Amino acid sequence: MTKRTKLKIFNDPIYGFITIPSERIFKIIAHPYFQRLRRISQMGMSYLVYPGAHHTRFHHALGGLHLMQQAIEILRFKGIEINAEEEEGLQIAILLHDIGHGPFSHAMEHSIVEGVSHECISLLFMEEMNTEFNQSLTLAIDIFKGSYSRKFMNQLVSSQLDMDRLDYLKRDSFYTGVPEGNINSERIITMLNVVDDHLVVEEKGIYSVEKFLVARRLMYWQVYLHKTGVAAEQLLIRVLKRAKELIERGENLTSSPALSYFLHNKVTLDKFDSDILGTFAKLDDYDIISAMKEWMEYDDFVLSNLCKMLLNRDLLKVKLKKKKINPEKLKKYALPLQKKYSITEEEANYFVFSGEISNVAYSSENDKIQILHRNGKISDVAKASDQLNLVALSTEVTKYYICYPKTIR
């Protein structure tokens, strides 16, 4: 009598039951590297603006897997040949596409490590796991890197209309309570097709794509680039910057062994070996939170106040402008701070600073979203759409912000 394999399922608040398609994929999900994603928030510090935004990269990865399963089923139904090996490769690629994120997702990307993107670290994790899984992740890695011969497979994982974006817009909309981001991902996937090895959307799906692009733009301004969330992320980056600065001076700061390693060492991509990857894998949101709870009481004006601001949500005042911030404006806020607390200009600049945020919902220059018309012709969605605002969505909009304290206690 053959042994029956127990069906593995996850109950997801967005899609309902998500079925894990194979034993290998279940083992990947069970791996400590992947389980760490349960402790990495999907939206960084956005929960300080939207209290419900406590979902994790683990949720998002499983959602991407579910949508990839749907896309494969639809494309096969339309006669696109995808063999069993490619099917599993696609599923593993989307499952692991974000595995390289550090604590609080994007906020920590250039603070803990020096100029190493989460995509680079994702690839390092995948290659490390490939060794453990007897090279069975090789195809998934090729698809992830875009080096596999079938271009549309990489587009399903990473493009302007991929399973990643189709999940995070819908998921982030749900958890923040911002309905503008609630796209019809199922409708878009149903309209997908492949022509000349490139992903296309059938003409009937054009309105769903328009809605997707508008939703993306609104979610960026309303959620991802919300001025308070941006200020909170900047504070978090400055917490680590100050901690590193104090350590370089020879001061002793309490933190977890994993965080301590990255605070004491300058880690660049060329130094990122298996040992460092193992240390990075021990880092998550809790390392940062527990360190900040300790540093709140540390005898350094800058570090202690930055930590208090974040943990007590007593954040900086933020103003958005259409023009670049005049440096004199920064001095106007920094000088009183220096005098009141007897701190240096450099220390005041931790609390008074400016920057810019930009948003482009659709880039018509590369990797276009192609619409397949009934007559067989293919055109860029911006040209195919009768919505004039799609052209506007292709224009990058930049806003400038200035942050300064309300009060410092």
CSV table of C-alpha atoms in Angstrom, one decimal:
chain,number,residue,atom,x,y,z
A,1,MET,CA,0.0,0.0,0.0
A,2,THR,CA,1.5,3.3,-1.1
A,3,LYS,CA,1.9,6.1,1.5
A,4,ARG,CA,-0.4,9.0,1.0
A,5,THR,CA,1.1,12.5,1.0
A,6,LYS,CA,-0.7,14.8,3.4
A,7,LEU,CA,-1.9,18.0,1.6
A,8,LYS,CA,-0.3,21.1,3.0
A,9,ILE,CA,-2.4,24.3,3.1
A,10,PHE,CA,-2.2,27.8,4.5
A,11,ASN,CA,-5.3,29.8,5.3
A,12,ASP,CA,-4.7,33.3,3.9
A,13,PRO,CA,-7.0,36.3,4.7
A,14,ILE,CA,-6.8,37.5,1.0
A,15,TYR,CA,-7.2,34.3,-1.1
A,16,GLY,CA,-8.5,31.7,1.4
A,17,PHE,CA,-6.7,28.4,1.3
A,18,ILE,CA,-3.3,28.3,-0.4
A,19,THR,CA,-2.1,24.8,-1.4
A,20,ILE,CA,1.5,23.9,-1.2
A,21,PRO,CA,2.1,22.0,-4.5
A,22,SER,CA,5.0,19.8,-3.6
A,23,GLU,CA,7.1,18.3,-0.8
A,24,ARG,CA,10.2,20.2,-2.0
A,25,ILE,CA,8.4,23.6,-1.9
A,26,PHE,CA,7.0,22.7,1.6
A,27,LYS,CA,10.6,22.0,2.7
A,28,ILE,CA,11.8,25.3,1.4
A,29,ILE,CA,9.0,27.1,3.3
A,30,ALA,CA,10.0,25.1,6.4
A,31,HIS,CA,13.7,26.2,6.0
A,32,PRO,CA,14.9,28.6,8.8
A,33,TYR,CA,15.9,31.1,6.1
A,34,PHE,CA,12.3,31.3,4.9
A,35,GLN,CA,10.7,31.1,8.3
A,36,ARG,CA,12.7,34.2,9.2
A,37,LEU,CA,10.4,36.1,6.9
A,38,ARG,CA,7.7,35.7,9.6
A,39,ARG,CA,9.8,38.2,11.6
A,40,ILE,CA,10.3,40.8,8.8
A,41,SER,CA,7.5,43.3,8.4
A,42,GLN,CA,6.3,43.8,4.8
A,43,MET,CA,5.8,47.5,5.1
A,44,GLY,CA,8.6,48.7,7.3
A,45,MET,CA,7.5,51.5,9.7
A,46,SER,CA,4.1,52.0,7.9
A,47,TYR,CA,2.3,50.6,11.0
A,48,LEU,CA,3.1,53.9,12.7
A,49,VAL,CA,0.7,55.5,10.1
A,50,TYR,CA,-1.6,52.5,9.4
A,51,PRO,CA,-1.9,50.4,12.6
A,52,GLY,CA,-3.1,47.3,10.7
A,53,ALA,CA,0.1,47.1,8.6
A,54,HIS,CA,1.8,44.4,10.7
A,55,HIS,CA,1.8,41.7,8.0
A,56,THR,CA,5.0,40.1,7.0
A,57,ARG,CA,7.2,39.1,4.1
A,58,PHE,CA,6.1,35.5,4.9
A,59,HIS,CA,2.5,36.4,4.0
A,60,HIS,CA,3.5,38.1,0.8
A,61,ALA,CA,5.7,35.3,-0.4
A,62,LEU,CA,2.9,32.8,0.0
A,63,GLY,CA,0.5,35.1,-1.7
A,64,GLY,CA,2.9,35.4,-4.7
A,65,LEU,CA,3.1,31.6,-4.8
A,66,HIS,CA,-0.7,31.4,-5.0
A,67,LEU,CA,-0.9,33.9,-7.8
A,68,MET,CA,1.9,32.1,-9.7
A,69,GLN,CA,-0.1,28.8,-9.5
A,70,GLN,CA,-3.1,30.6,-11.0
A,71,ALA,CA,-1.0,32.2,-13.8
A,72,ILE,CA,0.6,28.9,-14.8
A,73,GLU,CA,-2.9,27.2,-14.9
A,74,ILE,CA,-4.3,30.0,-17.1
A,75,LEU,CA,-1.3,30.0,-19.5
A,76,ARG,CA,-1.4,26.3,-19.9
A,77,PHE,CA,-5.2,26.5,-20.6
A,78,LYS,CA,-4.3,28.9,-23.5
A,79,GLY,CA,-1.9,26.4,-24.9
A,80,ILE,CA,1.4,27.8,-23.5
A,81,GLU,CA,3.6,24.9,-22.8
A,82,ILE,CA,5.1,24.9,-19.3
A,83,ASN,CA,6.6,21.6,-18.2
A,84,ALA,CA,6.6,20.3,-14.6
A,85,GLU,CA,10.2,21.4,-14.0
A,86,GLU,CA,9.5,25.0,-15.2
A,87,GLU,CA,6.3,25.1,-13.1
A,88,GLU,CA,8.3,24.3,-9.9
A,89,GLY,CA,11.0,26.7,-11.0
A,90,LEU,CA,8.5,29.5,-11.3
A,91,GLN,CA,6.9,28.7,-8.0
A,92,ILE,CA,10.2,28.6,-6.1
A,93,ALA,CA,11.5,31.8,-7.8
A,94,ILE,CA,8.4,33.8,-6.7
A,95,LEU,CA,8.5,32.2,-3.2
A,96,LEU,CA,12.1,33.3,-2.7
A,97,HIS,CA,12.2,36.6,-4.5
A,98,ASP,CA,12.1,38.6,-1.3
A,99,ILE,CA,14.1,36.3,1.0
A,100,GLY,CA,17.0,38.8,1.2
A,101,HIS,CA,15.1,41.6,2.9
A,102,GLY,CA,16.6,42.8,6.2
A,103,PRO,CA,14.8,44.1,9.3
A,104,PHE,CA,11.9,46.4,8.5
A,105,SER,CA,12.3,45.6,4.8
A,106,HIS,CA,13.5,48.6,2.7
A,107,ALA,CA,14.4,50.8,5.6
A,108,MET,CA,17.4,48.8,6.5
A,109,GLU,CA,18.7,48.0,3.0
A,110,HIS,CA,21.6,50.4,3.0
A,111,SER,CA,22.1,50.8,6.8
A,112,ILE,CA,23.1,47.3,8.0
A,113,VAL,CA,25.1,46.5,4.8
A,114,GLU,CA,27.0,48.8,2.5
A,115,GLY,CA,25.2,49.3,-0.8
A,116,VAL,CA,24.0,45.7,-1.0
A,117,SER,CA,20.4,45.4,-2.3
A,118,HIS,CA,17.9,42.9,-1.0
A,119,GLU,CA,17.8,41.3,-4.5
A,120,CYS,CA,21.5,40.6,-4.3
A,121,ILE,CA,21.1,39.0,-0.8
A,122,SER,CA,18.0,37.0,-2.1
A,123,LEU,CA,20.2,35.5,-4.8
A,124,LEU,CA,22.9,34.6,-2.2
A,125,PHE,CA,20.3,32.9,-0.1
A,126,MET,CA,18.9,31.0,-3.1
A,127,GLU,CA,22.4,29.8,-4.1
A,128,GLU,CA,23.1,28.7,-0.5
A,129,MET,CA,19.8,26.8,-0.4
A,130,ASN,CA,20.5,25.3,-3.8
A,131,THR,CA,23.5,23.6,-2.3
A,132,GLU,CA,21.4,22.2,0.5
A,133,PHE,CA,18.6,21.1,-1.9
A,134,ASN,CA,21.0,19.2,-4.2
A,135,GLN,CA,21.0,21.8,-7.0
A,136,SER,CA,17.2,21.5,-7.4
A,137,LEU,CA,16.8,25.3,-7.3
A,138,THR,CA,19.0,25.9,-10.3
A,139,LEU,CA,16.2,26.6,-12.7
A,140,ALA,CA,14.4,28.9,-10.2
A,141,ILE,CA,17.6,30.9,-9.9
A,142,ASP,CA,18.0,31.2,-13.7
A,143,ILE,CA,14.4,32.4,-13.9
A,144,PHE,CA,14.9,34.9,-11.0
A,145,LYS,CA,18.1,36.3,-12.7
A,146,GLY,CA,16.4,36.5,-16.1
A,147,SER,CA,19.0,34.2,-17.7
A,148,TYR,CA,16.5,31.4,-18.5
A,149,SER,CA,15.8,31.2,-22.2
A,150,ARG,CA,12.0,31.8,-21.8
A,151,LYS,CA,11.7,35.5,-21.1
A,152,PHE,CA,8.1,35.5,-20.0
A,153,MET,CA,9.0,33.4,-17.0
A,154,ASN,CA,11.2,36.1,-15.6
A,155,GLN,CA,8.4,38.6,-16.3
A,156,LEU,CA,6.0,36.6,-14.2
A,157,VAL,CA,8.5,37.1,-11.3
A,158,SER,CA,9.9,40.5,-12.0
A,159,SER,CA,8.3,43.1,-14.3
A,160,GLN,CA,5.8,45.9,-14.3
A,161,LEU,CA,3.0,43.4,-14.1
A,162,ASP,CA,4.4,40.5,-12.1
A,163,MET,CA,3.0,38.3,-9.4
A,164,ASP,CA,4.9,40.2,-6.8
A,165,ARG,CA,3.1,43.5,-7.5
A,166,LEU,CA,-0.3,41.8,-8.0
A,167,ASP,CA,0.0,40.4,-4.5
A,168,TYR,CA,1.5,43.3,-2.5
A,169,LEU,CA,-0.9,45.9,-3.8
A,170,LYS,CA,-3.9,43.8,-2.9
A,171,ARG,CA,-2.4,42.7,0.4
A,172,ASP,CA,-1.1,46.1,1.5
A,173,SER,CA,-4.5,47.6,0.6
A,174,PHE,CA,-6.2,45.0,2.9
A,175,TYR,CA,-3.9,45.4,5.9
A,176,THR,CA,-3.7,49.2,5.8
A,177,GLY,CA,-7.4,49.6,5.1
A,178,VAL,CA,-6.7,51.8,2.0
A,179,PRO,CA,-9.3,50.6,-0.5
A,180,GLU,CA,-7.7,52.5,-3.5
A,181,GLY,CA,-5.1,49.7,-3.8
A,182,ASN,CA,-7.6,46.8,-4.0
A,183,ILE,CA,-6.9,45.5,-7.5
A,184,ASN,CA,-8.6,42.7,-9.3
A,185,SER,CA,-5.5,40.4,-9.6
A,186,GLU,CA,-7.6,37.4,-10.6
A,187,ARG,CA,-9.1,39.3,-13.6
A,188,ILE,CA,-5.6,40.4,-14.7
A,189,ILE,CA,-4.1,36.9,-14.4
A,190,THR,CA,-7.1,35.5,-16.4
A,191,MET,CA,-6.2,38.0,-19.2
A,192,LEU,CA,-2.5,37.0,-19.4
A,193,ASN,CA,-1.0,35.4,-22.5
A,194,VAL,CA,2.3,34.8,-24.1
A,195,VAL,CA,3.3,36.0,-27.6
A,196,ASP,CA,6.9,35.6,-29.0
A,197,ASP,CA,8.0,34.5,-25.6
A,198,HIS,CA,6.8,37.8,-24.0
A,199,LEU,CA,4.0,38.3,-21.5
A,200,VAL,CA,1.0,40.2,-22.8
A,201,VAL,CA,-2.4,41.1,-21.6
A,202,GLU,CA,-5.4,40.4,-23.8
A,203,GLU,CA,-7.3,43.5,-24.9
A,204,LYS,CA,-10.3,42.6,-22.7
A,205,GLY,CA,-8.1,43.1,-19.6
A,206,ILE,CA,-7.0,46.7,-20.5
A,207,TYR,CA,-9.3,48.3,-17.9
A,208,SER,CA,-8.1,46.0,-15.2
A,209,VAL,CA,-4.5,47.0,-16.1
A,210,GLU,CA,-5.5,50.7,-16.0
A,211,LYS,CA,-7.0,50.2,-12.6
A,212,PHE,CA,-3.8,48.4,-11.5
A,213,LEU,CA,-1.6,51.3,-12.6
A,214,VAL,CA,-3.8,53.9,-11.0
A,215,ALA,CA,-4.0,51.9,-7.8
A,216,ARG,CA,-0.2,51.6,-7.8
A,217,ARG,CA,0.2,55.3,-8.0
A,218,LEU,CA,-2.3,56.0,-5.3
A,219,MET,CA,-0.8,53.4,-3.0
A,220,TYR,CA,2.6,55.0,-3.4
A,221,TRP,CA,1.5,58.5,-2.5
A,222,GLN,CA,-1.0,57.5,0.1
A,223,VAL,CA,0.9,54.6,1.8
A,224,TYR,CA,4.4,53.7,0.7
A,225,LEU,CA,5.5,57.3,0.4
A,226,HIS,CA,3.3,58.7,3.1
A,227,LYS,CA,5.3,61.6,4.6
A,228,THR,CA,5.0,60.3,8.2
A,229,GLY,CA,6.1,56.8,7.1
A,230,VAL,CA,9.0,58.3,5.2
A,231,ALA,CA,10.1,60.4,8.3
A,232,ALA,CA,9.9,57.3,10.5
A,233,GLU,CA,12.1,55.2,8.1
A,234,GLN,CA,14.6,58.1,8.0
A,235,LEU,CA,14.7,58.1,11.8
A,236,LEU,CA,15.3,54.3,11.8
A,237,ILE,CA,18.2,54.7,9.3
A,238,ARG,CA,19.6,57.5,11.5
A,239,VAL,CA,19.4,55.3,14.6
A,240,LEU,CA,21.7,52.7,13.0
A,241,LYS,CA,24.0,55.4,11.6
A,242,ARG,CA,24.4,57.0,15.1
A,243,ALA,CA,24.9,53.5,16.7
A,244,LYS,CA,27.7,52.8,14.2
A,245,GLU,CA,29.3,56.2,14.8
A,246,LEU,CA,29.4,55.7,18.6
A,247,ILE,CA,30.9,52.2,18.2
A,248,GLU,CA,33.6,53.6,15.9
A,249,ARG,CA,34.4,55.9,18.8
A,250,GLY,CA,34.9,52.9,21.0
A,251,GLU,CA,31.7,53.1,22.9
A,252,ASN,CA,29.9,49.9,23.9
A,253,LEU,CA,26.3,49.5,22.8
A,254,THR,CA,24.1,46.5,23.8
A,255,SER,CA,22.6,44.6,21.0
A,256,SER,CA,22.0,41.0,19.8
A,257,PRO,CA,25.2,39.2,18.5
A,258,ALA,CA,23.9,39.3,14.9
A,259,LEU,CA,23.1,43.1,15.0
A,260,SER,CA,26.4,43.7,16.8
A,261,TYR,CA,28.3,42.1,14.0
A,262,PHE,CA,26.9,44.4,11.3
A,263,LEU,CA,27.3,47.5,13.6
A,264,HIS,CA,31.0,46.7,14.1
A,265,ASN,CA,31.9,45.6,10.6
A,266,LYS,CA,31.6,47.2,7.2
A,267,VAL,CA,30.0,44.6,5.0
A,268,THR,CA,30.0,45.0,1.3
A,269,LEU,CA,28.9,42.5,-1.5
A,270,ASP,CA,32.4,41.2,-2.1
A,271,LYS,CA,32.7,40.2,1.6
A,272,PHE,CA,29.3,38.5,1.8
A,273,ASP,CA,30.4,34.9,2.3
A,274,SER,CA,28.4,32.0,3.7
A,275,ASP,CA,29.3,32.9,7.3
A,276,ILE,CA,28.1,36.5,6.9
A,277,LEU,CA,25.0,35.2,5.2
A,278,GLY,CA,24.3,32.9,8.2
A,279,THR,CA,24.7,35.9,10.5
A,280,PHE,CA,22.4,38.1,8.3
A,281,ALA,CA,19.8,35.2,8.5
A,282,LYS,CA,19.7,35.7,12.3
A,283,LEU,CA,18.6,39.3,11.9
A,284,ASP,CA,15.0,40.4,12.0
A,285,ASP,CA,12.7,43.2,13.3
A,286,TYR,CA,13.0,42.1,16.9
A,287,ASP,CA,16.8,42.7,16.9
A,288,ILE,CA,16.2,46.3,16.0
A,289,ILE,CA,13.3,46.9,18.4
A,290,SER,CA,15.1,45.3,21.4
A,291,ALA,CA,18.2,47.3,20.7
A,292,MET,CA,16.3,50.5,20.5
A,293,LYS,CA,14.6,49.7,23.9
A,294,GLU,CA,18.1,49.4,25.4
A,295,TRP,CA,19.5,52.5,23.6
A,296,MET,CA,16.6,54.7,24.8
A,297,GLU,CA,18.4,54.8,28.1
A,298,TYR,CA,21.9,55.2,26.7
A,299,ASP,CA,23.9,58.3,27.6
A,300,ASP,CA,23.9,59.9,24.2
A,301,PHE,CA,21.5,62.7,23.4
A,302,VAL,CA,21.1,61.8,19.7
A,303,LEU,CA,20.7,58.0,20.0
A,304,SER,CA,18.4,58.0,23.0
A,305,ASN,CA,16.1,60.6,21.5
A,306,LEU,CA,15.9,59.0,18.1
A,307,CYS,CA,14.9,55.7,19.8
A,308,LYS,CA,12.3,57.4,22.0
A,309,MET,CA,10.8,59.1,19.0
A,310,LEU,CA,10.3,55.8,17.2
A,311,LEU,CA,9.2,53.7,20.1
A,312,ASN,CA,6.8,56.3,21.6
A,313,ARG,CA,5.7,57.5,18.1
A,314,ASP,CA,6.7,61.0,18.9
A,315,LEU,CA,8.0,61.6,15.4
A,316,LEU,CA,9.4,64.6,13.5
A,317,LYS,CA,7.3,67.2,11.9
A,318,VAL,CA,7.3,66.7,8.1
A,319,LYS,CA,6.4,69.1,5.3
A,320,LEU,CA,6.2,68.3,1.6
A,321,LYS,CA,7.3,70.9,-1.0
A,322,LYS,CA,7.3,71.0,-4.8
A,323,LYS,CA,10.7,72.6,-4.8
A,324,LYS,CA,14.1,71.6,-3.3
A,325,ILE,CA,14.5,72.7,0.3
A,326,ASN,CA,16.7,75.7,0.8
A,327,PRO,CA,19.7,74.9,3.1
A,328,GLU,CA,18.9,78.1,5.0
A,329,LYS,CA,15.6,76.6,6.0
A,330,LEU,CA,17.4,73.7,7.6
A,331,LYS,CA,19.7,76.1,9.5
A,332,LYS,CA,16.6,77.9,10.8
A,333,TYR,CA,15.4,74.7,12.6
A,334,ALA,CA,18.9,73.4,13.5
A,335,LEU,CA,20.4,76.5,15.2
A,336,PRO,CA,17.7,76.8,18.0
A,337,LEU,CA,18.2,73.0,18.6
A,338,GLN,CA,22.0,73.4,18.9
A,339,LYS,CA,21.6,76.3,21.4
A,340,LYS,CA,18.8,74.7,23.5
A,341,TYR,CA,20.5,71.3,24.0
A,342,SER,CA,24.2,72.3,23.6
A,343,ILE,CA,24.7,69.9,20.7
A,344,THR,CA,26.9,70.2,17.6
A,345,GLU,CA,25.7,71.0,14.1
A,346,GLU,CA,26.4,67.4,13.1
A,347,GLU,CA,24.2,66.1,16.0
A,348,ALA,CA,21.4,68.6,15.2
A,349,ASN,CA,21.4,67.3,11.6
A,350,TYR,CA,20.1,63.9,12.9
A,351,PHE,CA,16.8,65.7,13.7
A,352,VAL,CA,16.7,68.4,11.0
A,353,PHE,CA,17.1,67.1,7.4
A,354,SER,CA,15.6,67.1,4.0
A,355,GLY,CA,15.3,64.7,1.1
A,356,GLU,CA,13.2,63.7,-1.9
A,357,ILE,CA,10.6,61.1,-2.8
A,358,SER,CA,9.6,60.2,-6.4
A,359,ASN,CA,6.8,58.1,-7.9
A,360,VAL,CA,6.3,56.8,-11.4
A,361,ALA,CA,3.5,54.3,-11.7
A,362,TYR,CA,4.4,53.1,-15.1
A,363,SER,CA,7.7,53.2,-17.1
A,364,SER,CA,7.0,53.1,-20.8
A,365,GLU,CA,10.7,53.1,-21.6
A,366,ASN,CA,11.6,49.5,-20.7
A,367,ASP,CA,9.8,46.3,-19.9
A,368,LYS,CA,6.5,47.7,-21.2
A,369,ILE,CA,3.1,46.2,-20.4
A,370,GLN,CA,2.0,44.9,-23.8
A,371,ILE,CA,-1.7,44.7,-24.9
A,372,LEU,CA,-2.7,42.0,-27.3
A,373,HIS,CA,-5.4,43.3,-29.6
A,374,ARG,CA,-8.1,41.1,-31.2
A,375,ASN,CA,-6.5,41.6,-34.6
A,376,GLY,CA,-3.2,40.1,-33.3
A,377,LYS,CA,-1.4,43.5,-33.0
A,378,ILE,CA,0.6,44.3,-29.9
A,379,SER,CA,0.9,47.8,-28.4
A,380,ASP,CA,2.1,49.5,-25.2
A,381,VAL,CA,-0.7,49.9,-22.7
A,382,ALA,CA,-0.1,53.7,-22.5
A,383,LYS,CA,-0.9,53.9,-26.3
A,384,ALA,CA,-3.7,51.3,-26.3
A,385,SER,CA,-5.5,52.9,-23.4
A,386,ASP,CA,-8.2,55.6,-24.0
A,387,GLN,CA,-7.4,57.0,-20.5
A,388,LEU,CA,-5.3,60.1,-20.9
A,389,ASN,CA,-4.0,59.7,-17.3
A,390,LEU,CA,-1.9,56.7,-18.3
A,391,VAL,CA,0.4,59.0,-20.1
A,392,ALA,CA,0.6,61.1,-16.9
A,393,LEU,CA,1.3,58.0,-14.9
A,394,SER,CA,4.4,57.4,-17.1
A,395,THR,CA,5.8,60.8,-15.8
A,396,GLU,CA,8.0,60.7,-12.7
A,397,VAL,CA,6.8,63.0,-10.0
A,398,THR,CA,9.2,64.2,-7.4
A,399,LYS,CA,8.4,65.8,-4.1
A,400,TYR,CA,10.8,67.3,-1.5
A,401,TYR,CA,10.4,66.9,2.2
A,402,ILE,CA,11.9,68.6,5.3
A,403,CYS,CA,11.9,67.1,8.8
A,404,TYR,CA,12.4,68.9,12.0
A,405,PRO,CA,11.4,68.3,15.7
A,406,LYS,CA,8.2,69.4,17.3
A,407,THR,CA,10.0,69.2,20.7
A,408,ILE,CA,12.7,67.1,22.1
A,409,ARG,CA,12.2,65.9,25.7
